[in-house]
Amino acid sequence: MNIFAIETSCDETSAAIVLNGTKIKSIIVSSQIKIHAKFSGIVPELASRSHIENINLVIHKALKAAGVNFLNFRQHVDAVAYTVGPGLLGALLVGATAARSIACVYKKPVIPVNHLEGHIYSAFIENEFIKPPFLSVVISGGHTAIIIVKDFGKYKVLGNTRDDAAGEAFDKAAKMLGLRYPGGPVIDKKANKGDSNAIRFPRPYMKGTWDFSFSGLKTSLLNYLRKNPINSKKHLNDICASFRQAVVETLCFKSFEAAKKFNLQQIVLGGGVSANSLVRKMFLQNGQKNNIKVFIPSSIYCTDNAAMIACTAYLKQKKCGLEYKQSDLKSSACLKLINWN
Ligand SMILES: Nc1ncnc2c1ncn2[C@@H]1O[C@H](COP(=O)(O)OP(=O)(O)OP(=O)(O)O)[C@@H](O)[C@H]1O
Ligand SMILES: [Mg+2]
């Protein structure tokens, strides 16, 4: 089954055509980073406007790269998927409108996809043999969640973030350090040149709960900077390395504790922060040590992209079919993770 998918939940306009959830025929991601970097964060109004400006070109590029056009679309595409939430409402509506209009004109079924599920299943694109149950660790700009995936579409959310998401913590830390947006990749790069033992930031393990909280860690960085203004490139690299170490150790420790406690043999990562080089290293090392298989998507599938939406849509239609209620198709900024029927 060929699924044409559109993702516009935040600041990436993306379209893709994917065969049977795993064979990428095309993937186009157009990032708005340059627009939002000036403001050190996403400006929702600008995000919606930029999606409108980009969406047609992104769709055309994705179709062209897969050898599809609007004359042969009906032959080559079996269903159209789109991100229905959570995300910025104005941004979501652009993708929903485009996807549903195309589906209507070409008489194709539409599959609404929860963005969080896109991150949960993004590792499947390259590892189609993964079978539930597994522990999903979603670490992104808006989420830090550990979820038991008992079966496709059957979830038990163990923990969420109580304040800042992991990606948000990196973005805000970067702002304090005078680094550009998004902070995650910049801090990662500088951290690779620094000493992670230089400063001992707290590890917010939040014992007794599977929830996360990174706001205290952020405050401790702020307090440190007040007392110790950045005085050299080396100092900046050391701060980045020490901060990254605290975030990643916390994520890794809690994830493996949860996997062990619930007897899960597989951990599957997703979301932009899984692109972090220390996350990848530490999770893989701990996986080997604890005999737990760890799956991490390639970087392009960690951050927002339409291929993960197509992959999830494929898994979803296998279980739920191709007919969805109007209420399932409604874009929702704060859509929760809901079990598939
Ligand atoms: N190498 C990296 N190290 C750490 N963080 C990273 C890295 N690359 C990207 N990120 C972070 O990932 C986040 C973006 O990821 P993603 O696109 O999955 O989030 P989002 O879509 O904005 O949020 P959500 O998926 O929760 O709605 C940003 O906060 C960014 O700083
Ligand atoms: Mg995302």
Coordinates of C-alpha atoms and ligand atoms in Angstrom, one line a residue:
M1 CA 0.0 0.0 0.0
N2 CA 1.4 3.4 -1.0
I3 CA 0.6 6.2 1.5
F4 CA 1.0 9.8 0.7
A5 CA 1.5 11.7 4.0
I6 CA 1.7 15.3 5.1
E7 CA 3.2 16.6 8.4
T8 CA 2.8 20.2 9.5
S9 CA 2.4 20.1 13.3
C10 CA 5.2 22.6 14.1
D11 CA 8.0 24.2 12.1
E12 CA 8.6 21.6 9.4
T13 CA 6.5 21.3 6.3
S14 CA 7.0 17.7 5.1
A15 CA 5.4 15.3 2.6
A16 CA 6.4 11.7 1.7
I17 CA 5.2 8.7 -0.2
V18 CA 6.0 5.4 1.6
L19 CA 5.2 1.9 0.5
N20 CA 3.9 -0.5 3.2
G21 CA 5.2 1.7 6.0
T22 CA 8.9 1.1 5.4
K23 CA 9.9 1.7 1.8
I24 CA 10.5 5.4 1.3
K25 CA 9.7 6.4 -2.2
S26 CA 10.1 10.1 -1.4
I27 CA 10.6 12.4 1.6
I28 CA 10.8 16.1 1.5
V29 CA 11.3 18.2 4.7
S30 CA 11.3 22.0 4.5
S31 CA 12.4 23.5 7.8
Q32 CA 11.4 27.0 9.0
I33 CA 14.4 27.2 11.4
K34 CA 15.8 30.4 9.8
I35 CA 12.4 32.2 10.3
H36 CA 12.1 31.3 14.0
A37 CA 15.8 31.5 15.0
K38 CA 15.6 35.3 15.2
F39 CA 13.0 34.9 18.0
S40 CA 14.9 32.0 19.7
G41 CA 11.7 29.9 19.5
I42 CA 8.7 29.1 17.3
V43 CA 6.3 31.9 16.5
P44 CA 2.9 30.1 15.8
E45 CA 1.6 32.8 13.5
L46 CA 4.7 32.7 11.4
A47 CA 4.7 28.9 11.4
S48 CA 1.2 28.8 9.9
R49 CA 2.0 31.4 7.2
S50 CA 5.2 29.6 6.3
H51 CA 3.4 26.3 5.9
I52 CA 0.9 27.9 3.6
E53 CA 3.8 29.3 1.5
N54 CA 5.6 26.0 1.4
I55 CA 3.0 23.3 1.2
N56 CA 2.4 23.2 -2.5
L57 CA 6.0 23.1 -3.4
V58 CA 6.8 20.4 -0.8
I59 CA 3.9 18.3 -2.1
H60 CA 5.0 18.7 -5.7
K61 CA 8.6 17.8 -4.9
A62 CA 7.5 14.7 -2.9
L63 CA 5.3 13.5 -5.7
K64 CA 7.9 14.2 -8.4
A65 CA 10.6 12.4 -6.5
A66 CA 8.4 9.3 -6.3
G67 CA 7.5 9.5 -10.0
V68 CA 3.9 10.6 -9.2
N69 CA 2.0 13.6 -10.6
F70 CA -1.6 14.7 -10.4
L71 CA -2.5 12.7 -13.6
N72 CA -1.3 9.4 -12.3
F73 CA -2.0 10.0 -8.5
R74 CA -5.0 7.7 -8.4
Q75 CA -3.0 4.8 -9.8
H76 CA 0.0 5.2 -7.6
V77 CA -1.4 6.3 -4.2
D78 CA -3.8 4.2 -2.1
A79 CA -4.4 6.5 0.9
V80 CA -3.6 10.0 2.2
A81 CA -2.4 10.5 5.8
Y82 CA -1.9 13.7 7.8
T83 CA -1.0 14.8 11.3
V84 CA -4.2 15.5 13.1
G85 CA -2.5 16.7 16.4
P86 CA -1.0 17.6 18.8
G87 CA 0.8 20.7 17.6
L88 CA 0.1 24.3 16.7
L89 CA -3.5 24.5 15.5
G90 CA -2.9 26.9 12.6
A91 CA 0.0 24.8 11.4
L92 CA -2.0 21.5 11.7
L93 CA -4.9 23.0 9.7
V94 CA -2.7 23.7 6.7
G95 CA -1.6 20.1 6.4
A96 CA -5.1 18.8 7.1
T97 CA -6.6 21.0 4.5
A98 CA -4.1 20.0 1.9
A99 CA -4.3 16.3 2.6
R100 CA -8.1 16.2 2.8
S101 CA -8.5 18.3 -0.4
I102 CA -6.2 15.9 -2.3
A103 CA -8.0 12.9 -0.9
C104 CA -11.4 14.3 -1.8
V105 CA -10.4 15.2 -5.4
Y106 CA -8.7 11.8 -6.0
K107 CA -11.3 9.8 -4.0
K108 CA -8.8 8.3 -1.7
P109 CA -9.3 7.3 2.0
V110 CA -7.8 9.6 4.6
I111 CA -5.9 8.4 7.7
P112 CA -5.5 10.8 10.6
V113 CA -2.3 10.3 12.6
N114 CA -1.3 11.4 16.1
H115 CA 2.1 13.2 15.8
L116 CA 3.2 11.4 19.0
E117 CA 2.5 8.1 17.4
G118 CA 4.6 9.2 14.4
H119 CA 7.5 9.6 16.8
I120 CA 6.7 6.2 18.6
Y121 CA 6.8 4.3 15.3
S122 CA 9.5 6.2 13.4
A123 CA 12.1 3.5 14.1
F124 CA 9.9 1.0 12.2
I125 CA 10.8 2.7 8.9
E126 CA 14.2 1.1 9.2
N127 CA 13.3 -1.9 11.4
E128 CA 10.1 -3.4 10.2
F129 CA 10.6 -6.5 12.3
I130 CA 10.2 -4.7 15.7
K131 CA 7.2 -6.3 17.4
P132 CA 5.5 -5.0 20.5
P133 CA 5.6 -5.1 23.5
F134 CA 8.3 -2.4 23.8
L135 CA 9.1 0.7 25.8
S136 CA 8.7 3.8 23.7
V137 CA 10.8 6.8 24.8
V138 CA 9.6 9.9 23.0
I139 CA 12.0 12.8 23.6
S140 CA 11.2 15.9 21.5
G141 CA 10.6 19.6 21.6
G142 CA 7.2 19.2 23.2
H143 CA 7.3 15.8 24.9
T144 CA 9.3 13.6 27.2
A145 CA 7.3 10.5 27.6
I146 CA 7.9 6.9 28.5
I147 CA 5.2 4.6 27.2
I148 CA 4.6 0.9 27.3
V149 CA 3.4 -0.1 23.8
K150 CA 1.7 -3.4 24.6
D151 CA 0.6 -3.8 21.0
F152 CA 0.2 -1.5 18.0
G153 CA -2.2 1.2 19.2
K154 CA -2.4 -0.1 22.7
Y155 CA -0.6 2.1 25.2
K156 CA 0.1 2.6 28.9
V157 CA 1.7 6.0 29.5
L158 CA 4.1 5.6 32.4
G159 CA 5.5 9.1 32.6
N160 CA 5.5 12.5 31.0
T161 CA 7.3 15.7 31.7
R162 CA 5.9 17.9 34.4
D163 CA 7.4 21.1 32.9
D164 CA 10.0 21.5 30.1
A165 CA 10.4 18.7 27.5
A166 CA 14.0 17.4 27.0
G167 CA 14.3 19.3 23.7
E168 CA 12.8 22.4 25.2
A169 CA 15.4 22.2 28.0
F170 CA 18.2 22.1 25.4
D171 CA 16.6 25.0 23.5
K172 CA 16.2 27.2 26.7
A173 CA 19.7 26.3 27.9
A174 CA 21.1 27.4 24.5
K175 CA 19.3 30.7 24.8
M176 CA 21.0 31.3 28.2
L177 CA 24.3 30.4 26.7
G178 CA 23.8 32.9 23.8
L179 CA 23.6 30.0 21.3
R180 CA 21.2 29.9 18.3
Y181 CA 17.9 28.1 18.1
P182 CA 17.3 25.1 18.0
G183 CA 19.6 24.6 20.9
G184 CA 19.8 20.8 20.9
P185 CA 22.1 20.3 17.9
V186 CA 24.3 23.3 18.8
I187 CA 24.8 22.1 22.4
D188 CA 25.5 18.6 21.2
K189 CA 28.2 19.8 18.9
K190 CA 29.9 22.0 21.5
A191 CA 29.5 19.3 24.2
N192 CA 31.5 16.9 22.0
K193 CA 34.5 19.2 22.5
G194 CA 34.0 19.7 26.2
D195 CA 34.5 17.9 29.6
S196 CA 31.3 16.5 30.9
N197 CA 32.8 16.3 34.5
A198 CA 33.7 20.0 34.6
I199 CA 30.5 21.0 36.4
R200 CA 28.2 18.8 38.4
F201 CA 24.6 19.7 37.5
P202 CA 21.8 17.9 39.3
R203 CA 20.2 14.7 37.8
P204 CA 16.5 15.2 38.2
Y205 CA 15.7 11.5 38.7
M206 CA 12.3 12.2 40.4
K207 CA 12.4 8.9 42.3
G208 CA 9.0 7.3 42.9
T209 CA 7.5 8.5 39.6
W210 CA 8.2 7.8 35.9
D211 CA 7.6 11.6 35.3
F212 CA 10.4 13.9 34.3
S213 CA 11.2 17.5 35.3
F214 CA 13.9 19.6 33.7
S215 CA 13.1 23.0 35.0
G216 CA 15.2 22.6 38.1
L217 CA 18.2 21.6 36.0
K218 CA 17.6 24.7 33.8
T219 CA 17.6 26.9 36.9
S220 CA 20.8 25.4 38.2
L221 CA 22.4 26.3 34.8
L222 CA 21.1 29.9 35.2
N223 CA 22.5 30.1 38.8
Y224 CA 25.8 28.7 37.7
L225 CA 26.0 31.3 34.8
R226 CA 25.2 34.1 37.3
K227 CA 28.2 33.1 39.4
N228 CA 30.5 32.0 36.6
P229 CA 30.0 34.0 33.4
I230 CA 31.4 32.3 30.3
N231 CA 35.0 33.2 30.0
S232 CA 36.4 31.1 27.1
K233 CA 35.4 28.7 24.3
K234 CA 36.6 25.9 26.5
H235 CA 34.4 27.0 29.4
L236 CA 31.4 27.1 27.0
N237 CA 32.1 23.6 25.7
D238 CA 32.5 22.3 29.3
I239 CA 29.2 23.8 30.3
C240 CA 27.5 22.3 27.2
A241 CA 29.0 18.9 27.9
S242 CA 28.1 18.9 31.6
F243 CA 24.5 20.1 30.9
R244 CA 24.0 17.4 28.2
Q245 CA 25.4 14.8 30.5
A246 CA 22.9 15.6 33.2
V247 CA 19.9 15.5 30.7
V248 CA 21.0 12.3 29.0
E249 CA 21.9 10.4 32.2
T250 CA 18.5 11.2 33.5
L251 CA 16.7 10.1 30.4
C252 CA 18.7 6.9 30.1
F253 CA 18.5 6.0 33.8
K254 CA 14.7 6.3 34.0
S255 CA 14.1 4.5 30.6
F256 CA 16.2 1.5 31.6
E257 CA 14.7 1.4 35.1
A258 CA 11.2 1.3 33.5
A259 CA 12.2 -1.4 30.9
K260 CA 13.6 -3.6 33.7
K261 CA 10.7 -3.0 36.1
F262 CA 8.1 -3.9 33.4
N263 CA 10.3 -6.7 31.9
L264 CA 10.5 -5.2 28.4
Q265 CA 13.3 -6.5 26.2
Q266 CA 13.1 -3.6 23.7
I267 CA 13.5 0.2 24.0
V268 CA 12.4 2.2 20.9
L269 CA 13.4 5.9 20.8
G270 CA 11.8 8.7 18.8
G271 CA 11.7 12.5 18.7
G272 CA 14.3 15.2 17.9
V273 CA 16.4 14.6 21.0
S274 CA 17.1 11.0 19.9
A275 CA 19.3 12.6 17.3
N276 CA 21.6 13.6 20.2
S277 CA 25.0 11.9 19.9
L278 CA 25.3 11.1 23.6
V279 CA 21.7 9.8 23.8
R280 CA 22.5 7.4 21.0
K281 CA 25.8 6.3 22.6
M282 CA 24.5 5.9 26.1
F283 CA 21.3 4.1 25.2
L284 CA 23.1 1.7 22.9
Q285 CA 25.8 1.0 25.6
N286 CA 23.2 0.5 28.3
G287 CA 21.2 -1.8 26.0
Q288 CA 24.2 -4.0 25.5
K289 CA 25.0 -4.1 29.2
N290 CA 21.4 -4.9 30.2
N291 CA 20.6 -7.2 27.3
I292 CA 17.8 -4.9 26.1
K293 CA 17.6 -4.2 22.3
V294 CA 17.6 -0.5 21.6
F295 CA 16.2 0.9 18.3
I296 CA 17.0 4.5 17.3
P297 CA 15.8 6.1 14.1
S298 CA 18.3 7.7 11.7
S299 CA 18.5 11.5 12.4
I300 CA 16.1 12.5 9.5
Y301 CA 13.4 10.3 11.1
C302 CA 14.0 11.7 14.6
T303 CA 12.8 15.2 14.0
D304 CA 9.5 15.9 12.4
N305 CA 8.9 14.3 9.0
A306 CA 6.0 12.9 6.9
A307 CA 7.6 9.4 6.5
M308 CA 6.9 8.6 10.1
I309 CA 3.3 9.7 9.6
A310 CA 3.0 7.4 6.5
C311 CA 4.5 4.6 8.5
T312 CA 2.1 5.0 11.4
A313 CA -0.8 5.4 9.0
Y314 CA 0.1 2.0 7.4
L315 CA 0.2 0.3 10.8
K316 CA -3.0 2.0 11.9
Q317 CA -5.0 1.0 8.8
K318 CA -3.9 -2.6 9.3
K319 CA -5.7 -2.6 12.6
C320 CA -8.4 0.0 12.2
G321 CA -9.2 0.0 8.5
L322 CA -9.7 3.0 6.3
E323 CA -12.8 4.6 7.6
Y324 CA -12.6 7.2 10.2
K325 CA -15.3 9.2 12.0
Q326 CA -15.5 13.0 11.5
S327 CA -14.4 13.5 15.1
D328 CA -11.2 11.5 14.4
L329 CA -10.4 13.7 11.5
K330 CA -10.7 16.9 13.5
S331 CA -7.3 18.7 14.0
S332 CA -6.6 19.1 17.7
A333 CA -3.7 21.1 19.3
C334 CA -3.6 19.0 22.4
L335 CA -4.6 15.6 21.1
K336 CA -3.9 12.8 23.6
L337 CA -2.5 9.4 22.9
I338 CA -5.6 7.3 22.4
N339 CA -5.7 3.5 22.0
W340 CA -6.8 2.2 18.6
N341 CA -10.1 0.3 18.6
Ligands
LIG1 N1 21.3 16.6 18.4 C1 20.3 17.0 19.2 N2 20.5 17.0 20.5 C2 19.6 17.4 21.4 N3 18.4 17.8 21.0 C3 18.1 17.9 19.7 C4 19.1 17.4 18.7 N4 18.5 17.6 17.5 C5 17.3 18.1 17.7 N5 17.1 18.3 19.0 C6 15.9 18.9 19.6 O1 14.7 18.3 19.1 C7 13.6 19.2 19.2 C8 12.9 19.1 17.9 O2 12.4 17.8 17.8 P1 11.0 17.4 17.2 O3 10.9 18.0 15.8 O4 10.7 16.0 17.3 O5 10.1 18.2 18.2 P2 8.7 19.0 18.0 O6 8.0 18.4 16.9 O7 9.0 20.4 18.0 O8 8.0 18.6 19.3 P3 6.8 17.5 19.5 O9 7.2 16.3 18.6 O10 6.9 17.1 20.9 O11 5.6 18.1 19.1 C9 14.2 20.6 19.5 O12 13.9 20.9 20.8 C10 15.7 20.4 19.2 O13 16.5 21.2 20.0
MG2 MG 7.8 16.3 16.7

